[in-house]
mmCIF file of C-alpha atoms in Angstrom:
data_model
loop_
_atom_site.group_PDB
_atom_site.id
_atom_site.type_symbol
_atom_site.label_atom_id
_atom_site.label_comp_id
_atom_site.label_asym_id
_atom_site.label_seq_id
_atom_site.Cartn_x
_atom_site.Cartn_y
_atom_site.Cartn_z
ATOM 1 C CA UNK Q 1 62.662 -29.456 -57.145
ATOM 2 C CA UNK Q 2 59.084 -30.212 -54.901
ATOM 3 C CA UNK Q 3 58.084 -27.578 -52.396
ATOM 4 C CA UNK Q 4 59.584 -30.258 -50.008
ATOM 5 C CA UNK Q 5 62.761 -29.703 -50.897
ATOM 6 C CA UNK Q 6 65.051 -29.682 -47.588
ATOM 7 C CA UNK Q 7 68.209 -28.962 -48.778
ATOM 8 C CA UNK Q 8 70.305 -26.402 -46.838
ATOM 9 C CA UNK Q 9 71.742 -24.044 -49.880
ATOM 10 C CA UNK Q 10 70.343 -23.911 -53.458
ATOM 11 C CA UNK Q 11 71.784 -21.783 -56.281
ATOM 12 C CA UNK Q 12 68.511 -20.695 -57.327
ATOM 13 C CA UNK Q 13 67.859 -19.203 -53.612
ATOM 14 C CA UNK Q 14 69.867 -16.351 -55.119
ATOM 15 C CA UNK Q 15 67.076 -15.743 -57.261
ATOM 16 C CA UNK Q 16 64.437 -16.100 -54.751
ATOM 17 C CA UNK Q 17 65.927 -13.941 -52.142
ATOM 18 C CA UNK Q 18 66.230 -10.993 -54.938
ATOM 19 C CA UNK Q 19 62.546 -11.317 -55.866
ATOM 20 C CA UNK Q 20 61.351 -11.241 -52.416
ATOM 21 C CA UNK Q 21 63.731 -8.435 -51.319
ATOM 22 C CA UNK Q 22 63.474 -6.016 -54.532
ATOM 23 C CA UNK Q 23 61.360 -5.024 -57.471
ATOM 24 C CA UNK Q 24 64.363 -6.254 -59.874
ATOM 25 C CA UNK Q 25 62.734 -8.555 -62.650
ATOM 26 C CA UNK Q 26 63.988 -11.949 -61.671
ATOM 27 C CA UNK Q 27 62.703 -15.468 -62.312
ATOM 28 C CA UNK Q 28 62.372 -17.096 -58.821
ATOM 29 C CA UNK Q 29 60.788 -20.527 -57.643
ATOM 30 C CA UNK Q 30 59.164 -19.696 -54.379
ATOM 31 C CA UNK Q 31 58.601 -23.157 -53.146
ATOM 32 C CA UNK Q 32 61.861 -23.235 -50.969
ATOM 33 C CA UNK Q 33 60.279 -20.233 -48.710
ATOM 34 C CA UNK Q 34 62.400 -19.112 -45.852
ATOM 35 C CA UNK Q 35 65.317 -21.690 -46.653
ATOM 36 C CA UNK Q 36 66.340 -19.227 -49.154
ATOM 37 C CA UNK Q 37 66.755 -16.756 -46.208
ATOM 38 C CA UNK Q 38 70.183 -17.329 -46.364
ATOM 39 C CA UNK Q 39 70.964 -15.314 -49.502
ATOM 40 C CA UNK Q 40 69.214 -12.452 -48.210
ATOM 41 C CA UNK Q 41 72.414 -10.756 -48.157
ATOM 42 C CA UNK Q 42 73.518 -11.171 -51.717
ATOM 43 C CA UNK Q 43 70.357 -9.671 -52.528
ATOM 44 C CA UNK Q 44 71.696 -6.269 -50.532
ATOM 45 C CA UNK Q 45 74.580 -6.780 -52.527
ATOM 46 C CA UNK Q 46 73.000 -6.727 -55.838
ATOM 47 C CA UNK Q 47 71.010 -3.752 -55.005
ATOM 48 C CA UNK Q 48 74.120 -1.983 -53.697
ATOM 49 C CA UNK Q 49 76.047 -2.636 -56.710
ATOM 50 C CA UNK Q 50 73.281 -1.129 -58.848
ATOM 51 C CA UNK Q 51 72.907 1.838 -56.746
ATOM 52 C CA UNK Q 52 76.616 2.407 -57.134
ATOM 53 C CA UNK Q 53 76.532 3.151 -60.708
ATOM 54 C CA UNK Q 54 74.473 6.238 -60.825
ATOM 55 C CA UNK Q 55 76.432 7.402 -57.615
ATOM 56 C CA UNK Q 56 79.446 6.740 -58.973
ATOM 57 C CA UNK Q 57 78.145 8.694 -62.437
ATOM 58 C CA UNK Q 58 77.124 11.659 -60.428
ATOM 59 C CA UNK Q 59 80.423 12.169 -58.569
ATOM 60 C CA UNK Q 60 82.467 11.654 -61.806
ATOM 61 C CA UNK Q 61 80.566 14.434 -63.579
ATOM 62 C CA UNK Q 62 80.735 16.923 -60.813
ATOM 63 C CA UNK Q 63 77.675 16.834 -58.678
ATOM 64 C CA UNK Q 64 78.533 17.118 -54.781
ATOM 65 C CA UNK Q 65 78.146 14.152 -52.323
ATOM 66 C CA UNK Q 66 75.376 15.936 -50.662
ATOM 67 C CA UNK Q 67 73.605 15.533 -54.038
ATOM 68 C CA UNK Q 68 75.181 11.788 -54.830
ATOM 69 C CA UNK Q 69 73.998 10.650 -51.483
ATOM 70 C CA UNK Q 70 70.395 11.357 -52.567
ATOM 71 C CA UNK Q 71 71.084 9.382 -56.045
ATOM 72 C CA UNK Q 72 72.288 6.788 -53.909
ATOM 73 C CA UNK Q 73 69.146 6.197 -51.575
ATOM 74 C CA UNK Q 74 66.632 6.911 -54.433
ATOM 75 C CA UNK Q 75 68.199 4.025 -55.858
ATOM 76 C CA UNK Q 76 68.291 1.655 -53.088
ATOM 77 C CA UNK Q 77 64.626 2.722 -51.911
ATOM 78 C CA UNK Q 78 63.359 2.356 -55.599
ATOM 79 C CA UNK Q 79 64.834 -0.952 -56.215
ATOM 80 C CA UNK Q 80 63.651 -2.411 -52.919
ATOM 81 C CA UNK Q 81 60.218 -1.340 -53.506
ATOM 82 C CA UNK Q 82 60.667 0.642 -50.355
ATOM 83 C CA UNK Q 83 59.615 -2.309 -48.331
ATOM 84 C CA UNK Q 84 61.998 -1.659 -45.515
ATOM 85 C CA UNK Q 85 60.717 1.687 -44.913
ATOM 86 C CA UNK Q 86 57.219 0.784 -44.870
ATOM 87 C CA UNK Q 87 58.274 -2.267 -42.282
ATOM 88 C CA UNK Q 88 60.237 0.736 -40.005
ATOM 89 C CA UNK Q 89 56.804 2.999 -40.403
ATOM 90 C CA UNK Q 90 54.357 0.099 -39.499
ATOM 91 C CA UNK Q 91 56.804 -1.151 -36.792
ATOM 92 C CA UNK Q 92 57.328 2.227 -35.209
ATOM 93 C CA UNK Q 93 53.252 2.956 -34.931
ATOM 94 C CA UNK Q 94 52.441 -0.044 -33.566
ATOM 95 C CA UNK Q 95 55.262 -0.741 -31.055
ATOM 96 C CA UNK Q 96 54.832 2.657 -29.873
ATOM 97 C CA UNK Q 97 50.776 3.436 -30.564
ATOM 98 C CA UNK Q 98 49.565 0.618 -29.094
ATOM 99 C CA UNK Q 99 49.210 -0.368 -25.051
ATOM 100 C CA UNK Q 100 49.185 -4.538 -25.623
ATOM 101 C CA UNK Q 101 50.788 -6.960 -28.399
ATOM 102 C CA UNK Q 102 46.797 -7.221 -30.229
ATOM 103 C CA UNK Q 103 46.494 -3.737 -30.353
ATOM 104 C CA UNK Q 104 49.943 -3.255 -31.777
ATOM 105 C CA UNK Q 105 49.682 -6.093 -34.089
ATOM 106 C CA UNK Q 106 46.205 -4.204 -35.210
ATOM 107 C CA UNK Q 107 48.023 -1.502 -35.924
ATOM 108 C CA UNK Q 108 51.111 -2.493 -37.785
ATOM 109 C CA UNK Q 109 48.815 -4.261 -40.364
ATOM 110 C CA UNK Q 110 46.508 -0.798 -41.345
ATOM 111 C CA UNK Q 111 47.886 0.761 -44.544
ATOM 112 C CA UNK Q 112 47.479 4.286 -42.910
ATOM 113 C CA UNK Q 113 50.782 5.840 -41.448
ATOM 114 C CA UNK Q 114 50.620 7.733 -37.843
ATOM 115 C CA UNK Q 115 52.796 10.192 -36.306
ATOM 116 C CA UNK Q 116 55.355 7.411 -34.813
ATOM 117 C CA UNK Q 117 55.873 6.154 -38.578
ATOM 118 C CA UNK Q 118 56.243 9.748 -39.950
ATOM 119 C CA UNK Q 119 58.859 10.501 -37.535
ATOM 120 C CA UNK Q 120 60.874 7.333 -37.668
ATOM 121 C CA UNK Q 121 61.032 7.481 -41.828
ATOM 122 C CA UNK Q 122 62.323 11.339 -41.758
ATOM 123 C CA UNK Q 123 64.559 10.352 -38.931
ATOM 124 C CA UNK Q 124 65.866 7.329 -41.176
ATOM 125 C CA UNK Q 125 66.107 8.888 -44.371
ATOM 126 C CA UNK Q 126 68.186 11.943 -42.616
ATOM 127 C CA UNK Q 127 70.230 9.575 -40.429
ATOM 128 C CA UNK Q 128 70.841 7.491 -43.882
ATOM 129 C CA UNK Q 129 71.712 10.857 -45.878
ATOM 130 C CA UNK Q 130 74.013 12.631 -43.635
ATOM 131 C CA UNK Q 131 76.172 9.406 -43.320
ATOM 132 C CA UNK Q 132 76.532 8.507 -47.139
ATOM 133 C CA UNK Q 133 77.542 12.110 -47.924
ATOM 134 C CA UNK Q 134 80.242 12.392 -45.322
ATOM 135 C CA UNK Q 135 81.339 8.624 -46.775
ATOM 136 C CA UNK Q 136 81.062 9.919 -50.458
ATOM 137 C CA UNK Q 137 83.097 13.037 -49.108
ATOM 138 C CA UNK Q 138 85.787 10.573 -47.509
ATOM 139 C CA UNK Q 139 86.004 8.864 -50.607
ATOM 140 C CA UNK Q 140 85.401 5.530 -48.643
ATOM 141 C CA UNK Q 141 82.220 4.426 -49.932
ATOM 142 C CA UNK Q 142 81.452 1.953 -52.456
ATOM 143 C CA UNK Q 143 83.141 -1.334 -50.639
ATOM 144 C CA UNK Q 144 81.782 -0.315 -47.194
ATOM 145 C CA UNK Q 145 78.436 0.554 -48.209
ATOM 146 C CA UNK Q 146 78.492 -2.872 -49.957
ATOM 147 C CA UNK Q 147 79.063 -4.529 -46.564
ATOM 148 C CA UNK Q 148 76.294 -2.348 -45.110
ATOM 149 C CA UNK Q 149 73.926 -3.631 -47.573
ATOM 150 C CA UNK Q 150 74.817 -7.284 -47.026
ATOM 151 C CA UNK Q 151 74.872 -7.576 -43.083
ATOM 152 C CA UNK Q 152 71.657 -5.361 -42.474
ATOM 153 C CA UNK Q 153 69.784 -8.002 -44.422
ATOM 154 C CA UNK Q 154 71.417 -10.668 -43.070
ATOM 155 C CA UNK Q 155 70.608 -9.274 -39.571
ATOM 156 C CA UNK Q 156 66.773 -9.958 -40.793
ATOM 157 C CA UNK Q 157 67.637 -13.722 -41.147
ATOM 158 C CA UNK Q 158 68.632 -13.458 -37.755
ATOM 159 C CA UNK Q 159 65.784 -12.393 -36.286
ATOM 160 C CA UNK Q 160 63.563 -14.040 -38.927
ATOM 161 C CA UNK Q 161 65.229 -17.492 -37.251
ATOM 162 C CA UNK Q 162 65.247 -16.465 -33.491
ATOM 163 C CA UNK Q 163 61.705 -15.059 -33.368
ATOM 164 C CA UNK Q 164 58.403 -17.357 -33.776
ATOM 165 C CA UNK Q 165 55.638 -15.267 -35.997
ATOM 166 C CA UNK Q 166 53.659 -12.918 -34.120
ATOM 167 C CA UNK Q 167 50.648 -13.639 -36.305
ATOM 168 C CA UNK Q 168 49.277 -16.831 -38.279
ATOM 169 C CA UNK Q 169 49.323 -14.671 -41.671
ATOM 170 C CA UNK Q 170 51.309 -12.169 -43.524
ATOM 171 C CA UNK Q 171 54.398 -11.992 -46.075
ATOM 172 C CA UNK Q 172 56.772 -13.515 -43.204
ATOM 173 C CA UNK Q 173 54.444 -16.088 -42.186
ATOM 174 C CA UNK Q 174 54.000 -17.477 -45.471
ATOM 175 C CA UNK Q 175 57.938 -17.527 -46.026
ATOM 176 C CA UNK Q 176 58.217 -19.600 -42.796
ATOM 177 C CA UNK Q 177 60.810 -19.245 -40.213
ATOM 178 C CA UNK Q 178 64.568 -19.225 -41.401
ATOM 179 C CA UNK Q 179 66.749 -22.484 -40.328
ATOM 180 C CA UNK Q 180 69.003 -21.369 -37.876
ATOM 181 C CA UNK Q 181 72.112 -23.042 -40.143
ATOM 182 C CA UNK Q 182 70.885 -20.989 -42.943
ATOM 183 C CA UNK Q 183 70.798 -17.918 -40.859
ATOM 184 C CA UNK Q 184 74.051 -18.456 -39.307
ATOM 185 C CA UNK Q 185 75.743 -19.097 -42.865
ATOM 186 C CA UNK Q 186 74.091 -15.819 -44.407
ATOM 187 C CA UNK Q 187 75.466 -13.921 -41.682
ATOM 188 C CA UNK Q 188 78.996 -15.423 -41.760
ATOM 189 C CA UNK Q 189 79.030 -15.015 -45.485
ATOM 190 C CA UNK Q 190 78.022 -11.217 -45.033
ATOM 191 C CA UNK Q 191 80.910 -10.911 -42.124
ATOM 192 C CA UNK Q 192 83.400 -12.485 -44.522
ATOM 193 C CA UNK Q 193 82.518 -9.843 -47.370
ATOM 194 C CA UNK Q 194 82.390 -7.024 -44.644
ATOM 195 C CA UNK Q 195 86.285 -7.995 -43.372
ATOM 196 C CA UNK Q 196 87.041 -8.153 -47.131
ATOM 197 C CA UNK Q 197 85.637 -4.828 -48.099
ATOM 198 C CA UNK Q 198 86.476 -2.663 -44.787
ATOM 199 C CA UNK Q 199 89.209 -4.939 -43.167
ATOM 200 C CA UNK Q 200 89.406 -4.222 -39.299
ATOM 201 C CA UNK Q 201 85.974 -1.941 -39.293
ATOM 202 C CA UNK Q 202 84.487 -4.922 -40.802
ATOM 203 C CA UNK Q 203 84.731 -6.923 -37.779
ATOM 204 C CA UNK Q 204 83.267 -3.941 -35.805
ATOM 205 C CA UNK Q 205 80.565 -3.921 -38.211
ATOM 206 C CA UNK Q 206 79.543 -7.486 -38.209
ATOM 207 C CA UNK Q 207 79.474 -7.038 -34.202
ATOM 208 C CA UNK Q 208 77.290 -3.866 -34.535
ATOM 209 C CA UNK Q 209 74.918 -6.030 -36.978
ATOM 210 C CA UNK Q 210 74.682 -9.058 -34.655
ATOM 211 C CA UNK Q 211 73.933 -6.338 -31.577
ATOM 212 C CA UNK Q 212 71.558 -4.542 -33.627
ATOM 213 C CA UNK Q 213 69.672 -7.964 -34.588
ATOM 214 C CA UNK Q 214 69.624 -8.927 -30.797
ATOM 215 C CA UNK Q 215 68.146 -5.758 -30.070
ATOM 216 C CA UNK Q 216 65.512 -5.949 -32.136
ATOM 217 C CA UNK Q 217 64.401 -9.868 -31.564
ATOM 218 C CA UNK Q 218 64.178 -8.551 -27.366
ATOM 219 C CA UNK Q 219 62.293 -5.544 -28.213
ATOM 220 C CA UNK Q 220 59.823 -7.720 -30.689
ATOM 221 C CA UNK Q 221 59.549 -10.235 -28.231
ATOM 222 C CA UNK Q 222 58.287 -7.924 -25.545
ATOM 223 C CA UNK Q 223 56.279 -5.816 -27.732
ATOM 224 C CA UNK Q 224 54.239 -8.400 -29.840
ATOM 225 C CA UNK Q 225 55.634 -11.876 -28.741
ATOM 226 C CA UNK Q 226 57.254 -12.522 -32.533
ATOM 227 C CA UNK Q 227 58.400 -11.235 -35.500
ATOM 228 C CA UNK Q 228 56.683 -10.346 -38.627
ATOM 229 C CA UNK Q 229 57.426 -8.845 -41.845
ATOM 230 C CA UNK Q 230 57.150 -5.494 -40.985
ATOM 231 C CA UNK Q 231 59.626 -6.225 -37.851
ATOM 232 C CA UNK Q 232 62.229 -7.450 -40.684
ATOM 233 C CA UNK Q 233 61.995 -4.419 -42.627
ATOM 234 C CA UNK Q 234 62.534 -2.415 -39.265
ATOM 235 C CA UNK Q 235 65.384 -4.313 -38.547
ATOM 236 C CA UNK Q 236 67.448 -3.937 -41.839
ATOM 237 C CA UNK Q 237 66.661 -0.319 -41.400
ATOM 238 C CA UNK Q 238 68.096 0.516 -38.010
ATOM 239 C CA UNK Q 239 70.885 -2.111 -38.308
ATOM 240 C CA UNK Q 240 72.061 -0.042 -41.823
ATOM 241 C CA UNK Q 241 71.567 3.260 -40.227
ATOM 242 C CA UNK Q 242 73.904 1.640 -37.004
ATOM 243 C CA UNK Q 243 76.515 0.152 -39.800
ATOM 244 C CA UNK Q 244 76.633 3.910 -41.935
ATOM 245 C CA UNK Q 245 77.506 5.174 -38.248
ATOM 246 C CA UNK Q 246 80.153 2.385 -37.827
ATOM 247 C CA UNK Q 247 81.538 3.386 -41.291
ATOM 248 C CA UNK Q 248 81.716 7.120 -40.626
ATOM 249 C CA UNK Q 249 83.261 6.558 -37.321
ATOM 250 C CA UNK Q 250 86.177 4.599 -38.859
ATOM 251 C CA UNK Q 251 86.342 6.963 -41.449
ATOM 252 C CA UNK Q 252 86.738 9.843 -39.048
ATOM 253 C CA UNK Q 253 89.410 7.922 -37.134
ATOM 254 C CA UNK Q 254 91.361 7.209 -40.394
ATOM 255 C CA UNK Q 255 90.749 3.343 -39.838
ATOM 256 C CA UNK Q 256 92.232 1.488 -43.370
ATOM 257 C CA UNK Q 257 88.615 1.007 -45.391
#
């Protein structure tokens, strides 16, 4: 199809989403740009299912959950090329290292990492590792973490649709602005999967994901007047952490997962 294809959905959008958000070797056509963003959640599902294989194998051979959680995290980071972690670090440096939008954007574009970025990465990895360990110990991890992977990436699309681009270049700008209908559809699809995977806690997770997307949007609007690829990556990270904590709380209260 030509670059002017304005169809709301195409099956090949799934390949495009996987190619954009992962390092997996898939053939993709990037002419659809942000119109393929509705499938970001499906790309997250693919990552989660692949990461589950070595994690389940590790548990099967007797590795404790505390180590199996490291395997899960390593798989997700490697397969995604640490894209979202990089966005979190750059966003933390820029948002809290600059006093005005132009300076914040300049800091975010700098390839060097600062103190805020290091701290954000350490806290993110520690939070996710701890939560995943608890979920593995409770043996309620697989379907819940599949829902987390989908919802956290669908939250990115909500931000992508809600805010204009903060700069006139970069990965997010190159893809364009996600159509509102596609963003809502992608998030709704992730919500349905979350309910199917986690039941009642899945409804709570959907609400948490929406709130985190709204908070990230509001913060980005105040700090830099819009969104960038780094902001989207940071959105995925903080949403994932909040969703993992929600799952842990559900497991602690013995809610059916």
